[in-house]
Coordinates of C-alpha atoms in Angstrom, one line a residue:
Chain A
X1 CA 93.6 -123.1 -122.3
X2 CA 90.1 -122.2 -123.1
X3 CA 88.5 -121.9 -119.7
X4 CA 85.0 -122.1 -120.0
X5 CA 83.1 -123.1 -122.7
X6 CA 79.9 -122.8 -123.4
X7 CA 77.1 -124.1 -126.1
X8 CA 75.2 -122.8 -127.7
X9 CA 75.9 -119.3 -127.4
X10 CA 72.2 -118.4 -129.2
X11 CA 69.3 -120.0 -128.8
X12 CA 65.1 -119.7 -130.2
X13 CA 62.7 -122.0 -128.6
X14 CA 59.3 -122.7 -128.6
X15 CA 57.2 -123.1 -125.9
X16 CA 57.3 -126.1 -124.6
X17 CA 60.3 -127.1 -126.2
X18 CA 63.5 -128.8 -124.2
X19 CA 67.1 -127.8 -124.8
X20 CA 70.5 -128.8 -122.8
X21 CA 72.4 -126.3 -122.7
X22 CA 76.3 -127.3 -122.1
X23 CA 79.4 -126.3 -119.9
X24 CA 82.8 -127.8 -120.4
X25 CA 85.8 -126.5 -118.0
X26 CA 89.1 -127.4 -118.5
X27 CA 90.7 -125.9 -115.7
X28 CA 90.8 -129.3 -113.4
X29 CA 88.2 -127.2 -111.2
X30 CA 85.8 -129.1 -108.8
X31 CA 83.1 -126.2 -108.3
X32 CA 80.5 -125.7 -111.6
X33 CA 77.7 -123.2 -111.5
X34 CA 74.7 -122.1 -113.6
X35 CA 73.7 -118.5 -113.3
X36 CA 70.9 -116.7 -115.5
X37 CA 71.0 -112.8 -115.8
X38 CA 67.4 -111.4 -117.2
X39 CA 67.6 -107.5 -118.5
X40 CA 68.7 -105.2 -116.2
X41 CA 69.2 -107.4 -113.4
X42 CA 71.8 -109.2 -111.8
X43 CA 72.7 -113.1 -111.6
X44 CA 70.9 -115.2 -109.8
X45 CA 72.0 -118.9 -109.0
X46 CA 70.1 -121.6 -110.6
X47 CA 71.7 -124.9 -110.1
X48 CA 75.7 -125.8 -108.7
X49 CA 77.7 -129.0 -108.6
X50 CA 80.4 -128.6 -105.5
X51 CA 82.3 -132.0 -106.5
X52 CA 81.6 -134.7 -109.5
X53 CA 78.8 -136.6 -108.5
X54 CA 76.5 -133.6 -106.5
X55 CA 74.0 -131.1 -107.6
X56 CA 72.3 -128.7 -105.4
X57 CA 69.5 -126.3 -105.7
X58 CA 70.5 -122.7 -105.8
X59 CA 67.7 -119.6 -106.0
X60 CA 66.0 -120.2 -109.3
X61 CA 65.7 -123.9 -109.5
X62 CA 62.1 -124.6 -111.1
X63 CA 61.8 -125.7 -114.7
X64 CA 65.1 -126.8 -114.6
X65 CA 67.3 -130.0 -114.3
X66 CA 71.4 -130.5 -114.2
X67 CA 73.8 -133.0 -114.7
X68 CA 77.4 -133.2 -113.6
X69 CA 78.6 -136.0 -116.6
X70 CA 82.1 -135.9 -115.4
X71 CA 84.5 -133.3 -113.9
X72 CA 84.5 -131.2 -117.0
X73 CA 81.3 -131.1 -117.9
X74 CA 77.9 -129.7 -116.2
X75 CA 74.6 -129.6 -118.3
X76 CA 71.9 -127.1 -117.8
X77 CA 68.2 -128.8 -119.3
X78 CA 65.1 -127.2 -119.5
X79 CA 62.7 -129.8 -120.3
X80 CA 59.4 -127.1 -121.2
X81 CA 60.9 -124.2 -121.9
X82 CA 58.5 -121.2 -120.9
X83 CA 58.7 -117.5 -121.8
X84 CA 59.7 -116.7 -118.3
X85 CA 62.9 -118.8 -119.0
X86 CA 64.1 -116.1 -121.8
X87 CA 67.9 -115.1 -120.2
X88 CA 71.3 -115.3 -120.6
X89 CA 72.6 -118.3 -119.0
X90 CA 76.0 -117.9 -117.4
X91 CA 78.2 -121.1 -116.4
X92 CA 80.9 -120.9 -113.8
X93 CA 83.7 -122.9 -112.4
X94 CA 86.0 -122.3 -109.3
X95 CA 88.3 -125.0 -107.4
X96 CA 91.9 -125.9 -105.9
X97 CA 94.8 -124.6 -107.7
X98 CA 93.7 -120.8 -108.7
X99 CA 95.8 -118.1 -107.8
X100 CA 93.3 -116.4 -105.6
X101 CA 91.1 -118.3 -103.5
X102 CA 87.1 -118.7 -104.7
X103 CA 87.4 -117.1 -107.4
X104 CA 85.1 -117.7 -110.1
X105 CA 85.4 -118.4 -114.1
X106 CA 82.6 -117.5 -116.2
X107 CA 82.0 -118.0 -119.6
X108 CA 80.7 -116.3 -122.5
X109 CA 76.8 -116.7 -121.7
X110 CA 74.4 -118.3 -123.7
X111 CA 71.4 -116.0 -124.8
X112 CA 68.1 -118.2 -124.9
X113 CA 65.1 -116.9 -126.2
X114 CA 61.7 -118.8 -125.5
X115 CA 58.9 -117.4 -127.9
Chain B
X1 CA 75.9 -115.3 -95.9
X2 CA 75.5 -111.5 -95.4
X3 CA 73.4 -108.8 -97.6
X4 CA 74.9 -106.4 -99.1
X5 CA 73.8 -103.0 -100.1
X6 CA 75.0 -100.7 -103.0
X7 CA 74.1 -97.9 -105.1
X8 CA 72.3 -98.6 -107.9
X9 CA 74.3 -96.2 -110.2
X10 CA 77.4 -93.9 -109.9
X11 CA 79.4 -91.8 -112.5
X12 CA 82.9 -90.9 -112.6
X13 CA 85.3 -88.7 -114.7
X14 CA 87.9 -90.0 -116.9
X15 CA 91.0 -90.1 -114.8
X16 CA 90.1 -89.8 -111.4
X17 CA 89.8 -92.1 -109.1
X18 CA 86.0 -94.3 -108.7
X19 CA 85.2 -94.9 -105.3
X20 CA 82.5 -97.7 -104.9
X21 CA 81.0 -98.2 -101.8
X22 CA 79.5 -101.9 -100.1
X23 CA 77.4 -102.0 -96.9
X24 CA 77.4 -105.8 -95.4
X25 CA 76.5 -104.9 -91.6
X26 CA 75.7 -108.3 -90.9
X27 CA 78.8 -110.0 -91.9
X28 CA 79.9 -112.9 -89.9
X29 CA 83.3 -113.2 -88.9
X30 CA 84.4 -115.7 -91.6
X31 CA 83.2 -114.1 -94.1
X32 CA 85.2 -112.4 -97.2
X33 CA 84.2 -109.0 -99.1
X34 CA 84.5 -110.0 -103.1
X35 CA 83.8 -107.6 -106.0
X36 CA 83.3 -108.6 -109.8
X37 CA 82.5 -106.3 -112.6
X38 CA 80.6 -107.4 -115.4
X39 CA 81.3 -105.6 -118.8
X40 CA 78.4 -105.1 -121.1
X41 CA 76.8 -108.5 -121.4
X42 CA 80.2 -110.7 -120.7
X43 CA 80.4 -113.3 -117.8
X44 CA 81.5 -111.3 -114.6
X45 CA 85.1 -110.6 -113.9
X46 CA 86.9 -111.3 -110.9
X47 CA 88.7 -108.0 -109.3
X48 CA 89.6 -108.1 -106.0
X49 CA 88.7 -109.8 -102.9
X50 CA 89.7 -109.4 -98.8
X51 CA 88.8 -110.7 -95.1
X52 CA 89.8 -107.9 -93.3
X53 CA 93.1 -106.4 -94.1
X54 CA 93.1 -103.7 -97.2
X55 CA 94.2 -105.3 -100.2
X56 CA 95.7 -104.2 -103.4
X57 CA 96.2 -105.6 -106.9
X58 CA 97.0 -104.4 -110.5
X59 CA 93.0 -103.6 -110.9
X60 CA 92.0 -102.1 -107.9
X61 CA 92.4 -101.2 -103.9
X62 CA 90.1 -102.6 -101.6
X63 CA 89.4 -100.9 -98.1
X64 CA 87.3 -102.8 -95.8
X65 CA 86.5 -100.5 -92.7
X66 CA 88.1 -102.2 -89.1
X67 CA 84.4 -103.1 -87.7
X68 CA 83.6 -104.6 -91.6
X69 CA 80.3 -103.3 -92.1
X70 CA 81.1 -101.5 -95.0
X71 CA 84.0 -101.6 -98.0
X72 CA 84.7 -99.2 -100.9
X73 CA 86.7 -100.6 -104.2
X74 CA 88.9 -98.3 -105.5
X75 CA 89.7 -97.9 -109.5
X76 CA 92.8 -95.3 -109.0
X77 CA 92.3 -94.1 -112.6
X78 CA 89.4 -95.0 -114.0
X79 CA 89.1 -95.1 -117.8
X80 CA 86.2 -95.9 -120.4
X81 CA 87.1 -99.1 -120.1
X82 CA 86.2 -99.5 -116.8
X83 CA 82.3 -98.7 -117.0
X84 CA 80.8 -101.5 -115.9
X85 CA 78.8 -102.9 -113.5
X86 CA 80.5 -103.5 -110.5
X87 CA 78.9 -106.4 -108.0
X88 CA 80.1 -106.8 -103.9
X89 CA 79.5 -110.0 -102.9
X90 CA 79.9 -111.3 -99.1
X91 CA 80.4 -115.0 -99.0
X92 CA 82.0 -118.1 -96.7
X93 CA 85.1 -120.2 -98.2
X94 CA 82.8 -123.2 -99.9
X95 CA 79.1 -121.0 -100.0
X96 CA 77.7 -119.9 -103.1
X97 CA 78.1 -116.7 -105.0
X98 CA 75.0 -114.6 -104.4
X99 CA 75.3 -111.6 -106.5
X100 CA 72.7 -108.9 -106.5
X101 CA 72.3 -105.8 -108.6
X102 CA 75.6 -104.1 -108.1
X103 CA 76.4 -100.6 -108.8
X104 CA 76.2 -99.6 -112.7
X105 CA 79.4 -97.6 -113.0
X106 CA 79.6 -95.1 -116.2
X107 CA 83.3 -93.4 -117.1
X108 CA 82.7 -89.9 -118.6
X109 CA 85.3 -88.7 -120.7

């Protein structure tokens, strides 16, 4: 049971450059998340996918696009990536069937850094 | 969902018991106190959550005052381990997580 995966876990761009970064959640959960932490600061809600099939804005949407391919998965794009966009990107799941209601599974982060 | 409010940084000895305190005056009647901590740079970690009621669990107490405005999490015996940074979160069954800064939460030995 891995939980949440995500990939890559490092990351250099270039300006203007366009990554995907992925989410894979094997946990049967219908709730998926992007967070990004910047130094110093706490998370702040990008993008989130309540159900397969729905994507909603969260605080920090601009210069970025999602993609909920399937239950499992949820995709994180940035399609020109810009200084400003140098974080640490944080999926998330949460659904039916955890112990304790709401509760949210993070992964391991994925540390971009836009030059 | 509600604000919350919390000290930006707190210490605590080795052994004794970390008290961290939540302010969330404007919390709505459905709404549920939830703390994470996030250790070092890892993805948050769940710890304890509660409507109204005190609640209790192998990590931690949680004591939500009887009008709600406020909470404390309590870590009975705090250990290195347990610096972190400690986030209170107010949210509605099927909202979002907002988190903010939380309290930074050093162990001293």
């Amino acid at each position: 049971n891995a939980g949440v995966t995500q990939t890559p876990k490092f990351q250099v761009l270039k300006t203007g450059q366009s990554m995907t970064l992925q989410c894979a959640q094997d946990m049967n959960h219908n709730s998926m998340y992007w967070y990004r932490q910047d130094p110093g600061m706490g998370l702040r809600l990008i993008y989130y996918s309540a159900s397969e099939g729905t994507t909603d804005k969260g605080e920090v949407p601009n210069g970025y696009n999602v993609s909920r391919l399937n239950k499992r998965e949820f995709s994180l794009r940035l399609e020109s990536a810009a200084p400003s966009q140098t974080s640490v990107y944080f999926c998330a799941s949460s659904g039916a069937g955890t112990s304790r209601v709401g509760e949210l599974f993070f992964g391991e982060g994925s540390r971009l850094t836009v030059l | 969902d509600a604000k919350t409010t919390q000290p930006p940084s707190m210490d605590c000895a080795e052994g004794r018991a970390a008290n961290l305190p939540c302010n969330h005056s404007t919390i709505s009647g459905n709404e549920y106190v939830y703390w994470y901590r996030q250790i070092h740079s890892q993805g948050p970690q769940y710890i304890i959550h509660g409507l109204k009621n005190n609640e209790t669990n192998e990590m931690a107490s949680l004591i939500i005052t009887e009008d709600r405005k406020s909470s404390t999490l309590i870590l009975p015996h705090a250990t290195l381990r347990d610096t972190a940074v400690y986030y209170c979160i107010v949210r509605a069954t099927g909202n979002q997580f907002y988190f903010g800064t939380g309290t930074s939460l050093t162990v001293i030995p």
